[in-house]
Every structure is written in C-alpha cells, then in structure tokens.
Amino acid sequence: MNTMLQITVIGFGATVIMDVYAWVLRLFGIKGLDYRFLGRWIGYLAQGKFFHHTILETPAIRYEKSIGQIAHYAIGIAFAYLLVLLFGVSWLDDPTPFPAWTVGVLTMLAPFLIMQPAFGFGIAGARLPNPQRARWMSLLIHGVYGSGLYLSAWFILQIRV
C-alpha cells in the first residue's frame, strides 16, 4: 500500500474508532461534540467570521451536519499525517502505542486553543458550564483517537502481510 494511502486509511480508521466510542457514550447519556457546530463554524468562516459569541446562538447553515462530519474526518486524517511527520515513516512498519497516544493527546490543542475559543466557549472550554468535565471528556476522546491511530496502523500491517 502506498504511504499516503496508508496514512489516510489510518487517520480515517482512527476517526471511526473515535466516533464509535462517542456513540457508545451517547448510549449511556454522555453527550459529546455535535459536529454540526463544526460545520456551522466552517460555513461562517467562508463569510469571514471566525469568532462567535457562542456557536450555539449563531444561526444554522445549510448542510452544516454534513460539512462538520466531512471536516471531522479530514482533520482526523490530517492528524495521522502529523503522527508520521513527528515520528517518521518507519512508525508505519512498526507501530507502537506511545507515539499514537502522544499525537492523540496533542490533538487536544486544536479544540482547546482554536475551536473552543472560536465557538465562544473560551480557552479550553473555560466558559462552558462545567469546564473540568469538558476537559476530561476531551482528554478521553482524544486518547481514544490516539488508540485508534495505533489500532488502525496495526490492523493494516496484519492485512498487508
């Protein structure tokens, strides 16, 4: 498998694992990010609006849920490329959990420092009703994403052999 395709599949797989985990949490009444808000934010970016009082109060846009889902997977794939950039292409031939978890945890910087402030929730969700809970949930879901990076890379090796 060509390297770029392999990295893309790893990122896609890790994002699927993250989404399955979020779905299981929802079965227990634990809510996560609704990707329609990501889609809404992207839609308003095209109009030159980066920051929102809160994205919850910003009027909806057409296809925001689809835009958000596509962006979510594109971001997940991009972070897989970051993993290989930071730890080298050789990681693909011998994936280990630590680099994947490290990148998973590093990906929390994006919501903490970009998304949440832009959504009007403050840095690291400081303006949310329960910022500590939001931070722990972010750590958990991004840790699952990191595990997904490792598991996806491991699975590809199993089917390649």
PDB file of C-alpha atoms in Angstrom:
ATOM      1  CA  MET A   1       0.000   0.000   0.000  1.00  0.00           C
ATOM      2  CA  ASN A   2       1.368   3.397  -0.892  1.00  0.00           C
ATOM      3  CA  THR A   3       2.437   5.503   2.097  1.00  0.00           C
ATOM      4  CA  MET A   4      -0.032   8.345   1.576  1.00  0.00           C
ATOM      5  CA  LEU A   5      -2.939   5.937   1.229  1.00  0.00           C
ATOM      6  CA  GLN A   6      -1.777   4.060   4.316  1.00  0.00           C
ATOM      7  CA  ILE A   7      -1.646   7.244   6.404  1.00  0.00           C
ATOM      8  CA  THR A   8      -5.058   8.314   5.081  1.00  0.00           C
ATOM      9  CA  VAL A   9      -6.596   4.947   5.992  1.00  0.00           C
ATOM     10  CA  ILE A  10      -5.016   5.113   9.460  1.00  0.00           C
ATOM     11  CA  GLY A  11      -6.473   8.587  10.057  1.00  0.00           C
ATOM     12  CA  PHE A  12      -9.863   7.537   8.745  1.00  0.00           C
ATOM     13  CA  GLY A  13      -9.836   4.384  10.875  1.00  0.00           C
ATOM     14  CA  ALA A  14      -8.814   6.278  14.000  1.00  0.00           C
ATOM     15  CA  THR A  15     -11.629   8.755  13.438  1.00  0.00           C
ATOM     16  CA  VAL A  16     -14.124   5.915  13.001  1.00  0.00           C
ATOM     17  CA  ILE A  17     -12.933   4.391  16.307  1.00  0.00           C
ATOM     18  CA  MET A  18     -13.330   7.794  17.966  1.00  0.00           C
ATOM     19  CA  ASP A  19     -16.861   8.105  16.582  1.00  0.00           C
ATOM     20  CA  VAL A  20     -17.837   4.583  17.663  1.00  0.00           C
ATOM     21  CA  TYR A  21     -16.620   5.379  21.170  1.00  0.00           C
ATOM     22  CA  ALA A  22     -18.617   8.636  21.194  1.00  0.00           C
ATOM     23  CA  TRP A  23     -21.671   6.692  20.007  1.00  0.00           C
ATOM     24  CA  VAL A  24     -21.265   4.197  22.890  1.00  0.00           C
ATOM     25  CA  LEU A  25     -21.004   7.092  25.341  1.00  0.00           C
ATOM     26  CA  ARG A  26     -24.252   8.541  23.948  1.00  0.00           C
ATOM     27  CA  LEU A  27     -25.950   5.201  24.680  1.00  0.00           C
ATOM     28  CA  PHE A  28     -25.178   5.935  28.336  1.00  0.00           C
ATOM     29  CA  GLY A  29     -26.447   9.512  28.069  1.00  0.00           C
ATOM     30  CA  ILE A  30     -22.997  11.094  27.823  1.00  0.00           C
ATOM     31  CA  LYS A  31     -23.005  13.741  25.108  1.00  0.00           C
ATOM     32  CA  GLY A  32     -20.008  14.840  23.084  1.00  0.00           C
ATOM     33  CA  LEU A  33     -19.433  17.433  20.411  1.00  0.00           C
ATOM     34  CA  ASP A  34     -22.169  17.785  17.838  1.00  0.00           C
ATOM     35  CA  TYR A  35     -20.272  18.103  14.558  1.00  0.00           C
ATOM     36  CA  ARG A  36     -22.975  20.308  13.083  1.00  0.00           C
ATOM     37  CA  PHE A  37     -21.400  23.124  15.112  1.00  0.00           C
ATOM     38  CA  LEU A  38     -18.069  22.460  13.406  1.00  0.00           C
ATOM     39  CA  GLY A  39     -19.913  22.628  10.082  1.00  0.00           C
ATOM     40  CA  ARG A  40     -21.620  25.847  11.121  1.00  0.00           C
ATOM     41  CA  TRP A  41     -18.286  27.374  12.119  1.00  0.00           C
ATOM     42  CA  ILE A  42     -16.733  26.371   8.782  1.00  0.00           C
ATOM     43  CA  GLY A  43     -19.719  27.823   6.938  1.00  0.00           C
ATOM     44  CA  TYR A  44     -19.269  31.151   8.682  1.00  0.00           C
ATOM     45  CA  LEU A  45     -15.501  31.051   8.064  1.00  0.00           C
ATOM     46  CA  ALA A  46     -16.330  31.308   4.377  1.00  0.00           C
ATOM     47  CA  GLN A  47     -18.132  34.546   5.235  1.00  0.00           C
ATOM     48  CA  GLY A  48     -15.134  35.874   7.180  1.00  0.00           C
ATOM     49  CA  LYS A  49     -16.475  35.182  10.692  1.00  0.00           C
ATOM     50  CA  PHE A  50     -14.015  33.288  12.919  1.00  0.00           C
ATOM     51  CA  PHE A  51     -15.238  34.054  16.458  1.00  0.00           C
ATOM     52  CA  HIS A  52     -18.810  33.612  17.690  1.00  0.00           C
ATOM     53  CA  HIS A  53     -20.488  34.867  20.860  1.00  0.00           C
ATOM     54  CA  THR A  54     -21.431  31.218  21.113  1.00  0.00           C
ATOM     55  CA  ILE A  55     -21.793  28.925  18.161  1.00  0.00           C
ATOM     56  CA  LEU A  56     -24.996  27.654  19.790  1.00  0.00           C
ATOM     57  CA  GLU A  57     -26.643  31.048  19.200  1.00  0.00           C
ATOM     58  CA  THR A  58     -25.300  31.501  15.677  1.00  0.00           C
ATOM     59  CA  PRO A  59     -27.971  30.752  13.068  1.00  0.00           C
ATOM     60  CA  ALA A  60     -27.726  27.347  11.425  1.00  0.00           C
ATOM     61  CA  ILE A  61     -26.452  26.992   7.879  1.00  0.00           C
ATOM     62  CA  ARG A  62     -27.487  24.610   5.165  1.00  0.00           C
ATOM     63  CA  TYR A  63     -25.715  21.212   5.262  1.00  0.00           C
ATOM     64  CA  GLU A  64     -23.854  22.065   8.469  1.00  0.00           C
ATOM     65  CA  LYS A  65     -24.039  18.493   9.786  1.00  0.00           C
ATOM     66  CA  SER A  66     -22.540  17.065   6.583  1.00  0.00           C
ATOM     67  CA  ILE A  67     -19.905  19.785   6.441  1.00  0.00           C
ATOM     68  CA  GLY A  68     -18.998  19.088  10.057  1.00  0.00           C
ATOM     69  CA  GLN A  69     -18.712  15.327   9.540  1.00  0.00           C
ATOM     70  CA  ILE A  70     -16.549  15.726   6.449  1.00  0.00           C
ATOM     71  CA  ALA A  71     -14.327  18.227   8.262  1.00  0.00           C
ATOM     72  CA  HIS A  72     -14.086  15.931  11.290  1.00  0.00           C
ATOM     73  CA  TYR A  73     -12.749  13.097   9.102  1.00  0.00           C
ATOM     74  CA  ALA A  74     -10.438  15.429   7.171  1.00  0.00           C
ATOM     75  CA  ILE A  75      -8.978  16.661  10.467  1.00  0.00           C
ATOM     76  CA  GLY A  76      -8.593  13.088  11.726  1.00  0.00           C
ATOM     77  CA  ILE A  77      -6.714  12.177   8.569  1.00  0.00           C
ATOM     78  CA  ALA A  78      -4.539  15.307   8.789  1.00  0.00           C
ATOM     79  CA  PHE A  79      -3.537  14.414  12.347  1.00  0.00           C
ATOM     80  CA  ALA A  80      -2.450  10.968  11.135  1.00  0.00           C
ATOM     81  CA  TYR A  81      -0.057  12.761   8.790  1.00  0.00           C
ATOM     82  CA  LEU A  82       1.171  14.742  11.812  1.00  0.00           C
ATOM     83  CA  LEU A  83       1.954  11.455  13.566  1.00  0.00           C
ATOM     84  CA  VAL A  84       4.138  10.312  10.681  1.00  0.00           C
ATOM     85  CA  LEU A  85       5.729  13.752  10.383  1.00  0.00           C
ATOM     86  CA  LEU A  86       6.671  13.731  14.076  1.00  0.00           C
ATOM     87  CA  PHE A  87       7.682  10.072  14.457  1.00  0.00           C
ATOM     88  CA  GLY A  88       8.772   9.140  10.957  1.00  0.00           C
ATOM     89  CA  VAL A  89       7.557   6.888   8.182  1.00  0.00           C
ATOM     90  CA  SER A  90       9.246   3.943   9.922  1.00  0.00           C
ATOM     91  CA  TRP A  91       6.428   4.034  12.521  1.00  0.00           C
ATOM     92  CA  LEU A  92       4.100   2.696   9.822  1.00  0.00           C
ATOM     93  CA  ASP A  93       6.193  -0.504   9.578  1.00  0.00           C
ATOM     94  CA  ASP A  94       6.393  -0.980  13.349  1.00  0.00           C
ATOM     95  CA  PRO A  95       3.582   0.967  15.007  1.00  0.00           C
ATOM     96  CA  THR A  96       3.722   1.331  18.782  1.00  0.00           C
ATOM     97  CA  PRO A  97       1.125   2.872  21.084  1.00  0.00           C
ATOM     98  CA  PHE A  98       3.174   5.686  22.658  1.00  0.00           C
ATOM     99  CA  PRO A  99       3.633   7.848  19.525  1.00  0.00           C
ATOM    100  CA  ALA A 100      -0.040   7.373  18.623  1.00  0.00           C
ATOM    101  CA  TRP A 101      -1.240   8.331  22.114  1.00  0.00           C
ATOM    102  CA  THR A 102       1.164  11.268  22.159  1.00  0.00           C
ATOM    103  CA  VAL A 103      -0.344  12.626  18.948  1.00  0.00           C
ATOM    104  CA  GLY A 104      -3.834  11.848  20.241  1.00  0.00           C
ATOM    105  CA  VAL A 105      -3.228  13.958  23.323  1.00  0.00           C
ATOM    106  CA  LEU A 106      -1.507  16.698  21.276  1.00  0.00           C
ATOM    107  CA  THR A 107      -4.614  16.935  19.099  1.00  0.00           C
ATOM    108  CA  MET A 108      -6.429  18.351  22.140  1.00  0.00           C
ATOM    109  CA  LEU A 109      -4.603  21.605  21.486  1.00  0.00           C
ATOM    110  CA  ALA A 110      -6.807  22.208  18.441  1.00  0.00           C
ATOM    111  CA  PRO A 111     -10.118  22.272  20.323  1.00  0.00           C
ATOM    112  CA  PHE A 112      -8.637  23.911  23.435  1.00  0.00           C
ATOM    113  CA  LEU A 113      -6.812  26.724  21.644  1.00  0.00           C
ATOM    114  CA  ILE A 114      -8.725  27.136  18.361  1.00  0.00           C
ATOM    115  CA  MET A 115     -12.177  25.570  18.247  1.00  0.00           C
ATOM    116  CA  GLN A 116     -13.496  26.282  21.736  1.00  0.00           C
ATOM    117  CA  PRO A 117     -12.387  29.936  21.753  1.00  0.00           C
ATOM    118  CA  ALA A 118     -13.781  30.401  18.225  1.00  0.00           C
ATOM    119  CA  PHE A 119     -17.067  28.782  19.279  1.00  0.00           C
ATOM    120  CA  GLY A 120     -17.316  31.294  22.146  1.00  0.00           C
ATOM    121  CA  PHE A 121     -16.545  28.716  24.843  1.00  0.00           C
ATOM    122  CA  GLY A 122     -13.198  30.234  25.911  1.00  0.00           C
ATOM    123  CA  ILE A 123      -9.743  28.685  26.012  1.00  0.00           C
ATOM    124  CA  ALA A 124     -10.042  25.014  26.994  1.00  0.00           C
ATOM    125  CA  GLY A 125     -13.785  25.486  27.407  1.00  0.00           C
ATOM    126  CA  ALA A 126     -13.387  27.940  30.306  1.00  0.00           C
ATOM    127  CA  ARG A 127     -16.828  29.485  29.603  1.00  0.00           C
ATOM    128  CA  LEU A 128     -18.671  26.173  29.471  1.00  0.00           C
ATOM    129  CA  PRO A 129     -20.992  25.282  32.372  1.00  0.00           C
ATOM    130  CA  ASN A 130     -18.628  22.516  33.538  1.00  0.00           C
ATOM    131  CA  PRO A 131     -15.190  23.181  32.018  1.00  0.00           C
ATOM    132  CA  GLN A 132     -13.423  20.445  34.008  1.00  0.00           C
ATOM    133  CA  ARG A 133     -15.819  17.802  32.710  1.00  0.00           C
ATOM    134  CA  ALA A 134     -15.374  19.082  29.149  1.00  0.00           C
ATOM    135  CA  ARG A 135     -11.597  18.922  29.514  1.00  0.00           C
ATOM    136  CA  TRP A 136     -11.642  15.372  30.860  1.00  0.00           C
ATOM    137  CA  MET A 137     -14.021  14.281  28.112  1.00  0.00           C
ATOM    138  CA  SER A 138     -11.706  15.852  25.540  1.00  0.00           C
ATOM    139  CA  LEU A 139      -8.710  14.045  27.027  1.00  0.00           C
ATOM    140  CA  LEU A 140     -10.640  10.778  26.959  1.00  0.00           C
ATOM    141  CA  ILE A 141     -11.910  11.073  23.377  1.00  0.00           C
ATOM    142  CA  HIS A 142      -8.543  12.244  22.049  1.00  0.00           C
ATOM    143  CA  GLY A 143      -6.877   9.374  23.894  1.00  0.00           C
ATOM    144  CA  VAL A 144      -9.296   7.047  22.124  1.00  0.00           C
ATOM    145  CA  TYR A 145      -8.342   8.714  18.835  1.00  0.00           C
ATOM    146  CA  GLY A 146      -4.664   8.042  19.647  1.00  0.00           C
ATOM    147  CA  SER A 147      -5.513   4.412  20.380  1.00  0.00           C
ATOM    148  CA  GLY A 148      -7.374   4.361  17.072  1.00  0.00           C
ATOM    149  CA  LEU A 149      -4.243   5.552  15.267  1.00  0.00           C
ATOM    150  CA  TYR A 150      -2.289   2.671  16.725  1.00  0.00           C
ATOM    151  CA  LEU A 151      -5.022   0.061  16.160  1.00  0.00           C
ATOM    152  CA  SER A 152      -5.603   1.184  12.581  1.00  0.00           C
ATOM    153  CA  ALA A 153      -1.882   1.035  11.797  1.00  0.00           C
ATOM    154  CA  TRP A 154      -1.611  -2.384  13.454  1.00  0.00           C
ATOM    155  CA  PHE A 155      -4.628  -3.682  11.504  1.00  0.00           C
ATOM    156  CA  ILE A 156      -3.187  -2.502   8.192  1.00  0.00           C
ATOM    157  CA  LEU A 157       0.022  -4.383   8.949  1.00  0.00           C
ATOM    158  CA  GLN A 158      -1.979  -7.554   9.627  1.00  0.00           C
ATOM    159  CA  ILE A 159      -3.793  -7.417   6.287  1.00  0.00           C
ATOM    160  CA  ARG A 160      -0.643  -6.378   4.383  1.00  0.00           C
ATOM    161  CA  VAL A 161       1.367  -9.425   5.413  1.00  0.00           C
TER     162      VAL A 161
END
